[in-house]
């Protein structure tokens, strides 16, 4: 009988339904996941899975049968919380929504690079239904969800009361419709927290031995991504890059130039037929050491 009781308690801890404050402060649970090949969780899911924690960084498809870009997913679970005040935090690229009980506590349903969302919620305690919606546009995809008990519940407040929040500041408006949204990282894999994000008028740089932003971005071992939507008349266009080191170009999510290698200054071209309309261009680049050049035009 004691052995059966021990097994039962271990199962409860795994499911996040423990009774200690320590169990209530971690972010682990048994999450059930559904995936859709659209950005609005519409129609029948194309794949399902489960996990014990929401801590993901994808460079491609998140699951068999799911596209690398323009997909969405939902994580659902029942989670036990001790009575208390909790800080709930997400890091996400792109959109995220967090439901706790019957309330939205975080809503950031937007296209952007990696941002942090934070909210503080007062809970009377118990087992709560919880859901996390996410969508990915193009490029990398990041989703982390966690929480921590930071104090007792606020007296006299209804259950699941949001008492403070720190939504991410929206990026400044672009200086013109021709601007590129640029993001820089202090690594060569476009991963983790960006060192700098800003709008730029062109991808036309010869940094030499220097940095794109002294004091923020290192002169070596950095990477960057530029994104822009451009209207094209119907026709075939030649896209060209000069790079030292790696560079790649996506048009509407399709890889058209791929020279993701360490090399001295090289030129790459691609002829692409486009229909009339708006098209999304993404240019990715990394610098290893010594001279750094990144240019793109059509």
Coordinates of N, CA and C in Angstrom, one line a residue, residues 20-212:
X20 N 3.0 21.0 -2.7 CA 4.0 21.9 -2.1 C 4.2 23.2 -2.8
X21 N 4.7 24.2 -2.1 CA 4.9 25.5 -2.8 C 6.0 25.3 -3.9
X22 N 7.0 24.4 -3.6 CA 8.0 24.2 -4.6 C 7.4 23.7 -5.9
X23 N 6.5 22.7 -5.8 CA 5.9 22.2 -7.1 C 5.1 23.2 -7.8
X24 N 4.5 24.1 -7.0 CA 3.7 25.2 -7.7 C 4.5 26.3 -8.3
X25 N 5.8 26.3 -8.0 CA 6.6 27.4 -8.5 C 7.3 27.0 -9.8
X26 N 7.3 25.8 -10.2 CA 8.0 25.4 -11.4 C 7.0 25.6 -12.6
X27 N 7.5 25.4 -13.8 CA 6.7 25.6 -15.0 C 6.4 24.3 -15.7
X28 N 6.6 23.2 -15.0 CA 6.4 21.9 -15.6 C 5.0 21.3 -15.4
X29 N 4.5 20.7 -16.5 CA 3.2 20.0 -16.4 C 3.2 19.1 -17.6
X30 N 2.1 18.4 -17.7 CA 1.9 17.5 -18.9 C 1.1 18.3 -19.9
X31 N 1.8 18.8 -20.9 CA 1.2 19.7 -21.9 C 0.8 18.8 -23.2
X32 N -0.4 19.0 -23.6 CA -0.9 18.4 -24.9 C -0.8 19.4 -26.0
X33 N -0.3 19.1 -27.1 CA 0.0 20.1 -28.2 C -0.7 19.7 -29.5
X34 N -1.4 20.7 -30.1 CA -1.9 20.5 -31.5 C -1.3 21.5 -32.4
X35 N -1.0 21.1 -33.6 CA -0.4 22.0 -34.6 C -1.3 22.2 -35.8
X36 N -1.3 23.4 -36.4 CA -2.0 23.7 -37.6 C -1.1 24.3 -38.6
X37 N -1.4 24.1 -39.9 CA -0.6 24.7 -41.0 C -1.2 26.0 -41.4
X38 N -1.6 26.8 -40.5 CA -2.0 28.2 -40.7 C -1.7 29.0 -39.4
X39 N -1.8 30.3 -39.4 CA -1.4 31.1 -38.3 C -2.6 31.4 -37.3
X40 N -3.8 30.8 -37.5 CA -4.9 31.1 -36.7 C -5.6 29.9 -36.1
X41 N -4.9 28.8 -35.9 CA -5.4 27.6 -35.3 C -6.7 27.2 -35.9
X42 N -6.8 27.3 -37.2 CA -8.1 27.1 -37.9 C -8.1 25.7 -38.5
X43 N -9.3 25.0 -38.5 CA -9.5 23.7 -39.1 C -9.0 22.6 -38.2
X44 N -8.8 21.5 -38.8 CA -8.3 20.3 -38.1 C -6.8 20.3 -37.9
X45 N -6.3 20.0 -36.7 CA -4.8 20.0 -36.5 C -4.2 19.0 -37.5
X46 N -2.9 19.3 -37.9 CA -2.2 18.4 -38.8 C -1.2 17.5 -38.0
X47 N -1.0 17.8 -36.7 CA -0.1 17.0 -35.9 C -0.4 17.2 -34.4
X48 N -0.1 16.2 -33.6 CA -0.3 16.4 -32.1 C 0.9 15.8 -31.4
X49 N 1.2 16.3 -30.2 CA 2.3 15.8 -29.4 C 2.1 16.1 -28.0
X50 N 3.0 15.9 -27.1 CA 3.0 16.3 -25.7 C 4.4 16.6 -25.2
X51 N 4.4 17.4 -24.1 CA 5.8 17.7 -23.6 C 5.6 18.1 -22.1
X52 N 6.7 18.1 -21.4 CA 6.6 18.4 -20.0 C 6.9 19.9 -19.7
X53 N 7.4 20.6 -20.7 CA 7.7 22.0 -20.4 C 7.6 22.8 -21.8
X54 N 7.3 24.1 -21.7 CA 7.2 24.9 -22.9 C 8.5 25.7 -23.0
X55 N 9.4 25.2 -23.7 CA 10.7 25.8 -23.9 C 11.3 25.3 -25.2
X56 N 11.0 26.1 -26.3 CA 11.3 25.7 -27.6 C 12.0 26.8 -28.4
X57 N 12.9 26.3 -29.3 CA 13.5 27.2 -30.3 C 13.6 26.3 -31.6
X58 N 12.9 26.8 -32.6 CA 12.8 26.0 -33.8 C 13.5 26.8 -34.9
X59 N 14.2 26.1 -35.8 CA 14.7 26.7 -37.0 C 14.0 26.2 -38.2
X60 N 13.2 25.2 -38.0 CA 12.4 24.6 -39.1 C 11.1 24.2 -38.6
X61 N 10.6 23.1 -39.1 CA 9.3 22.5 -38.7 C 9.3 22.1 -37.3
X62 N 8.2 22.3 -36.5 CA 8.2 21.9 -35.1 C 7.8 20.4 -35.0
X63 N 7.2 19.8 -36.0 CA 6.7 18.4 -35.9 C 6.5 17.9 -37.3
X64 N 6.5 16.6 -37.5 CA 6.3 16.0 -38.8 C 4.9 16.4 -39.3
X65 N 4.8 16.9 -40.6 CA 3.6 17.3 -41.2 C 3.3 18.7 -41.0
X66 N 4.2 19.5 -40.3 CA 3.9 20.9 -40.0 C 4.9 21.7 -40.9
X67 N 4.5 22.8 -41.5 CA 5.3 23.6 -42.3 C 6.4 24.3 -41.4
X68 N 7.5 24.8 -42.1 CA 8.5 25.5 -41.3 C 8.1 26.9 -41.0
X69 N 7.2 27.5 -41.8 CA 6.7 28.9 -41.5 C 5.2 28.9 -41.6
X70 N 4.6 30.0 -41.0 CA 3.2 30.2 -41.1 C 2.4 29.0 -40.6
X71 N 2.7 28.7 -39.3 CA 2.0 27.6 -38.6 C 1.6 28.2 -37.2
X72 N 0.7 27.4 -36.6 CA 0.3 27.8 -35.2 C 0.1 26.5 -34.4
X73 N 0.1 26.7 -33.1 CA 0.0 25.6 -32.2 C -0.7 26.0 -30.9
X74 N -1.2 25.0 -30.1 CA -1.8 25.3 -28.8 C -1.4 24.2 -27.8
X75 N -0.9 24.6 -26.7 CA -0.6 23.8 -25.6 C -1.7 23.9 -24.5
X76 N -2.2 22.7 -24.0 CA -3.2 22.7 -23.0 C -2.8 21.8 -21.9
X77 N -3.2 22.2 -20.7 CA -3.0 21.4 -19.5 C -3.9 21.8 -18.3
X78 N -3.8 21.0 -17.3 CA -4.4 21.4 -16.0 C -3.3 21.5 -15.0
X79 N -3.1 22.7 -14.4 CA -2.0 23.0 -13.5 C -2.4 23.4 -12.1
X80 N -1.7 22.8 -11.1 CA -2.0 23.2 -9.7 C -1.2 24.4 -9.3
X81 N -1.8 25.4 -8.7 CA -1.1 26.5 -8.1 C -1.5 26.6 -6.7
X82 N -0.5 26.8 -5.8 CA -0.8 27.2 -4.4 C -1.4 28.6 -4.4
X83 N -2.2 28.9 -3.4 CA -2.6 30.3 -3.3 C -1.4 31.3 -3.3
X84 N -1.5 32.3 -4.1 CA -0.3 33.3 -4.1 C -0.4 34.2 -5.3
X85 N 0.6 35.1 -5.3 CA 0.8 36.0 -6.4 C 1.9 35.4 -7.3
X86 N 1.6 35.3 -8.6 CA 2.6 34.7 -9.5 C 3.0 35.6 -10.6
X87 N 4.3 35.6 -11.0 CA 4.7 36.2 -12.2 C 4.8 35.2 -13.3
X88 N 4.1 35.5 -14.4 CA 4.0 34.6 -15.6 C 4.8 35.3 -16.7
X89 N 5.7 34.6 -17.3 CA 6.6 35.3 -18.3 C 6.6 34.4 -19.6
X90 N 6.6 35.1 -20.7 CA 6.9 34.4 -22.0 C 8.0 35.1 -22.7
X91 N 8.7 34.3 -23.5 CA 9.6 34.8 -24.5 C 9.1 34.2 -25.8
X92 N 8.9 35.0 -26.8 CA 8.2 34.5 -28.0 C 8.6 35.3 -29.3
X93 N 8.6 34.5 -30.4 CA 8.8 35.0 -31.7 C 8.1 34.0 -32.6
X94 N 6.8 34.2 -33.0 CA 6.1 35.5 -33.0 C 5.0 35.5 -31.9
X95 N 3.7 35.4 -32.3 CA 2.6 35.8 -31.4 C 2.3 34.7 -30.3
X96 N 1.9 35.2 -29.2 CA 1.5 34.3 -28.1 C 0.3 34.8 -27.4
X97 N -0.6 33.9 -26.9 CA -1.7 34.2 -26.0 C -1.7 33.2 -24.9
X98 N -1.8 33.6 -23.6 CA -1.9 32.7 -22.5 C -3.2 32.8 -21.8
X99 N -3.9 31.7 -21.6 CA -5.1 31.6 -20.9 C -4.9 30.9 -19.6
X100 N -5.5 31.5 -18.5 CA -5.4 30.9 -17.2 C -6.9 30.9 -16.6
X101 N -7.4 29.7 -16.4 CA -8.8 29.6 -16.1 C -9.6 30.1 -17.4
X102 N -10.5 31.0 -17.1 CA -11.3 31.6 -18.3 C -10.8 32.9 -18.7
X103 N -9.6 33.3 -18.3 CA -9.1 34.7 -18.6 C -7.9 34.7 -19.5
X104 N -7.8 35.6 -20.4 CA -6.5 35.9 -21.1 C -5.6 36.7 -20.1
X105 N -4.4 36.2 -19.8 CA -3.5 37.0 -18.9 C -2.4 37.6 -19.7
X106 N -2.0 37.0 -20.9 CA -1.0 37.6 -21.8 C -1.6 37.5 -23.2
X107 N -1.6 38.6 -23.9 CA -2.0 38.7 -25.3 C -1.0 39.5 -26.1
X108 N -0.3 38.8 -27.0 CA 0.7 39.4 -27.8 C 0.7 38.7 -29.2
X109 N -0.4 39.0 -29.9 CA -0.7 38.3 -31.1 C -0.2 39.1 -32.3
X110 N 1.1 39.2 -32.4 CA 1.8 40.1 -33.4 C 3.0 39.4 -34.0
X111 N 3.4 39.9 -35.1 CA 4.6 39.4 -35.8 C 5.8 40.3 -35.3
X112 N 6.8 39.7 -34.8 CA 8.0 40.4 -34.3 C 9.1 39.4 -34.0
X113 N 10.3 40.0 -33.7 CA 11.4 39.2 -33.2 C 11.1 38.7 -31.8
X114 N 12.2 38.2 -31.1 CA 12.0 37.7 -29.7 C 11.7 38.8 -28.8
X115 N 10.6 38.7 -28.1 CA 10.2 39.7 -27.0 C 9.9 39.0 -25.8
X116 N 9.9 39.7 -24.7 CA 9.5 39.2 -23.4 C 8.2 39.8 -22.9
X117 N 7.2 39.0 -22.5 CA 6.0 39.5 -21.9 C 5.9 39.0 -20.5
X118 N 5.4 39.9 -19.6 CA 5.4 39.5 -18.2 C 4.1 40.1 -17.6
X119 N 3.5 39.3 -16.7 CA 2.2 39.7 -16.1 C 2.3 39.1 -14.7
X120 N 1.7 39.8 -13.7 CA 1.6 39.3 -12.3 C 0.1 39.1 -12.0
X121 N -0.2 37.9 -11.5 CA -1.6 37.4 -11.3 C -1.8 37.0 -9.9
X122 N -2.9 37.3 -9.3 CA -3.3 36.9 -7.9 C -4.2 35.7 -8.1
X123 N -3.8 34.5 -7.4 CA -4.6 33.3 -7.5 C -5.0 32.9 -6.1
X124 N -6.3 32.4 -6.0 CA -6.7 31.9 -4.7 C -6.3 30.4 -4.5
X125 N -5.8 29.8 -5.6 CA -5.2 28.5 -5.5 C -6.1 27.4 -5.9
X126 N -5.5 26.3 -6.4 CA -6.3 25.2 -6.9 C -5.7 24.7 -8.2
X127 N -6.5 23.9 -8.9 CA -6.1 23.3 -10.2 C -6.8 24.2 -11.3
X128 N -6.1 24.7 -12.2 CA -6.6 25.6 -13.3 C -6.4 25.0 -14.6
X129 N -7.4 25.2 -15.5 CA -7.1 24.9 -16.9 C -6.2 26.0 -17.5
X130 N -5.3 25.6 -18.3 CA -4.3 26.5 -18.9 C -4.1 26.2 -20.3
X131 N -4.0 27.3 -21.2 CA -3.8 27.1 -22.6 C -2.8 28.2 -23.1
X132 N -1.9 27.8 -24.0 CA -1.0 28.7 -24.6 C -1.2 28.6 -26.1
X133 N -1.6 29.7 -26.8 CA -1.6 29.7 -28.2 C -0.4 30.4 -28.8
X134 N 0.1 29.9 -29.9 CA 1.3 30.5 -30.5 C 1.2 30.4 -32.0
X135 N 1.7 31.5 -32.7 CA 1.8 31.4 -34.2 C 3.2 31.8 -34.6
X136 N 3.7 31.2 -35.7 CA 5.0 31.5 -36.3 C 4.8 32.1 -37.7
X137 N 5.4 33.2 -38.0 CA 5.4 33.8 -39.3 C 6.5 33.2 -40.2
X138 N 7.6 33.8 -40.2 CA 8.8 33.3 -41.0 C 10.0 33.4 -40.1
X139 N 11.1 32.7 -40.5 CA 12.4 32.8 -39.8 C 12.4 31.9 -38.6
X140 N 13.1 32.3 -37.6 CA 13.2 31.4 -36.4 C 11.9 31.5 -35.6
X141 N 11.6 30.5 -34.8 CA 10.4 30.5 -33.9 C 10.9 30.2 -32.5
X142 N 10.4 31.0 -31.6 CA 10.8 30.8 -30.2 C 9.6 30.9 -29.3
X143 N 9.5 30.0 -28.3 CA 8.4 30.0 -27.3 C 8.9 29.4 -26.0
X144 N 8.9 30.3 -25.0 CA 9.2 29.8 -23.6 C 8.1 30.4 -22.7
X145 N 7.6 29.6 -21.8 CA 6.6 30.0 -20.9 C 7.0 29.5 -19.5
X146 N 7.0 30.4 -18.5 CA 7.3 30.0 -17.2 C 6.6 30.9 -16.2
X147 N 6.6 30.5 -14.9 CA 6.0 31.3 -13.9 C 6.7 31.0 -12.5
X148 N 6.5 31.9 -11.6 CA 7.1 31.8 -10.3 C 6.2 32.4 -9.2
X149 N 6.1 31.8 -8.1 CA 5.3 32.4 -7.0 C 6.2 33.4 -6.3
X150 N 5.7 34.7 -6.2 CA 6.5 35.8 -5.7 C 5.9 36.3 -4.4
X151 N 4.7 35.8 -3.9 CA 4.2 36.3 -2.7 C 2.8 35.7 -2.4
X152 N 2.1 36.1 -1.4 CA 0.8 35.6 -1.0 C -0.2 36.3 -2.0
X153 N -1.4 35.7 -2.0 CA -2.5 36.3 -2.9 C -2.9 37.7 -2.3
X154 N -3.3 38.5 -3.2 CA -3.8 39.9 -2.8 C -5.1 39.8 -2.1
X155 N -5.3 40.3 -0.9 CA -6.5 40.1 -0.1 C -7.7 40.9 -0.8
X156 N -8.8 40.3 -0.8 CA -10.0 40.9 -1.4 C -10.1 40.9 -2.9
X157 N -9.2 40.3 -3.6 CA -9.2 40.3 -5.0 C -9.9 39.0 -5.5
X158 N -10.7 39.1 -6.6 CA -11.2 37.8 -7.2 C -10.1 37.0 -7.7
X159 N -10.4 35.7 -7.9 CA -9.4 34.8 -8.5 C -9.0 35.2 -9.9
X160 N -7.7 34.9 -10.2 CA -7.1 35.2 -11.5 C -7.3 36.7 -11.8
X161 N -6.8 37.5 -10.9 CA -6.8 38.9 -11.1 C -5.4 39.4 -11.5
X162 N -5.4 40.1 -12.7 CA -4.1 40.6 -13.1 C -3.9 41.9 -12.4
X163 N -2.8 42.0 -11.6 CA -2.5 43.2 -10.8 C -1.4 44.0 -11.3
X164 N -0.6 43.5 -12.2 CA 0.5 44.3 -12.9 C 0.9 43.6 -14.1
X165 N 1.3 44.4 -15.1 CA 1.8 43.8 -16.3 C 2.8 44.7 -16.9
X166 N 3.7 44.1 -17.7 CA 4.8 44.8 -18.4 C 4.8 44.4 -19.8
X167 N 3.8 44.8 -20.6 CA 3.9 44.4 -22.0 C 5.1 45.0 -22.8
X168 N 5.6 44.3 -23.8 CA 6.7 44.8 -24.5 C 6.4 46.1 -25.2
X169 N 7.4 47.0 -25.2 CA 7.2 48.2 -26.0 C 7.2 47.9 -27.4
X170 N 6.2 48.4 -28.2 CA 6.2 48.1 -29.6 C 7.4 48.8 -30.3
X171 N 7.9 48.2 -31.4 CA 9.0 48.8 -32.1 C 8.6 50.2 -32.6
X172 N 9.5 51.1 -32.7 CA 9.2 52.4 -33.3 C 8.7 52.3 -34.7
X173 N 7.9 53.2 -35.1 CA 7.4 53.2 -36.5 C 8.5 53.3 -37.5
X174 N 8.5 52.7 -38.6 CA 9.5 52.8 -39.6 C 9.6 54.2 -40.1
X175 N 10.8 54.7 -40.5 CA 10.9 56.0 -41.0 C 10.2 56.2 -42.4
X176 N 10.1 55.1 -43.1 CA 9.4 55.2 -44.4 C 8.9 53.8 -44.8
X177 N 8.1 53.7 -45.9 CA 7.7 52.4 -46.3 C 8.8 51.5 -46.9
X178 N 10.0 52.2 -47.2 CA 11.1 51.5 -47.8 C 12.1 51.0 -46.7
X179 N 11.7 51.0 -45.5 CA 12.7 50.7 -44.4 C 12.7 49.1 -44.2
X180 N 13.9 48.7 -43.8 CA 14.1 47.3 -43.4 C 14.1 47.2 -41.9
X181 N 13.5 46.2 -41.3 CA 13.5 46.0 -39.9 C 14.7 45.1 -39.7
X182 N 15.7 45.6 -39.0 CA 17.0 44.9 -38.8 C 17.2 44.4 -37.3
X183 N 17.7 43.2 -37.2 CA 17.9 42.6 -35.8 C 19.3 42.0 -35.9
X184 N 20.1 42.3 -34.8 CA 21.5 41.9 -34.7 C 21.6 41.0 -33.4
X185 N 22.5 40.0 -33.5 CA 22.8 39.1 -32.4 C 24.3 39.0 -32.2
X186 N 24.8 38.8 -31.0 CA 26.2 38.6 -30.8 C 26.6 37.2 -30.8
X187 N 26.1 36.5 -31.9 CA 26.5 35.1 -32.2 C 26.3 35.0 -33.7
X188 N 26.7 33.8 -34.2 CA 26.6 33.6 -35.7 C 25.4 32.8 -36.1
X189 N 24.5 32.6 -35.1 CA 23.4 31.7 -35.4 C 22.0 32.3 -35.3
X190 N 22.0 33.7 -35.2 CA 20.7 34.4 -35.1 C 19.8 33.9 -34.0
X191 N 20.5 33.6 -32.8 CA 19.7 32.9 -31.8 C 19.8 33.7 -30.5
X192 N 18.9 33.4 -29.6 CA 18.9 34.0 -28.3 C 18.3 35.4 -28.3
X193 N 18.7 36.2 -27.3 CA 18.2 37.6 -27.2 C 18.9 38.5 -28.1
X194 N 18.3 39.3 -29.0 CA 19.0 40.2 -29.9 C 19.7 41.2 -29.1
X195 N 20.9 41.6 -29.7 CA 21.7 42.7 -29.1 C 21.1 44.1 -29.5
X196 N 20.4 44.1 -30.7 CA 19.9 45.4 -31.2 C 18.9 45.2 -32.2
X197 N 17.8 46.0 -32.2 CA 16.8 46.0 -33.3 C 16.6 47.4 -33.7
X198 N 16.4 47.7 -35.0 CA 16.2 49.0 -35.5 C 15.8 49.0 -36.9
X199 N 15.3 50.1 -37.4 CA 14.9 50.2 -38.9 C 16.1 50.8 -39.6
X200 N 16.3 50.3 -40.8 CA 17.5 50.8 -41.7 C 16.9 51.0 -43.1
X201 N 17.6 51.9 -43.8 CA 17.0 52.2 -45.1 C 17.5 51.3 -46.2
X202 N 18.6 50.6 -46.0 CA 19.2 49.7 -47.1 C 20.1 48.6 -46.4
X203 N 20.2 47.5 -47.1 CA 21.2 46.5 -46.7 C 22.4 46.7 -47.6
X204 N 23.3 47.6 -47.2 CA 24.4 48.1 -48.0 C 25.6 48.5 -47.1
X205 N 26.3 47.5 -46.6 CA 27.3 47.7 -45.5 C 28.6 47.1 -45.9
X206 N 29.7 47.9 -45.6 CA 31.0 47.4 -45.6 C 31.6 47.9 -44.3
X207 N 31.5 47.1 -43.2 CA 31.9 47.5 -41.9 C 33.5 47.4 -41.7
X208 N 34.2 46.8 -42.7 CA 35.6 46.6 -42.5 C 35.9 45.7 -41.3
X209 N 36.7 46.2 -40.4 CA 37.1 45.5 -39.2 C 36.2 45.9 -38.0
X210 N 35.2 46.8 -38.3 CA 34.4 47.3 -37.2 C 33.1 46.6 -37.0
X211 N 32.3 47.3 -36.2 CA 31.0 46.8 -35.7 C 29.8 47.5 -36.3
X212 N 28.7 46.9 -36.6 CA 27.5 47.6 -37.0 C 27.0 48.6 -36.0

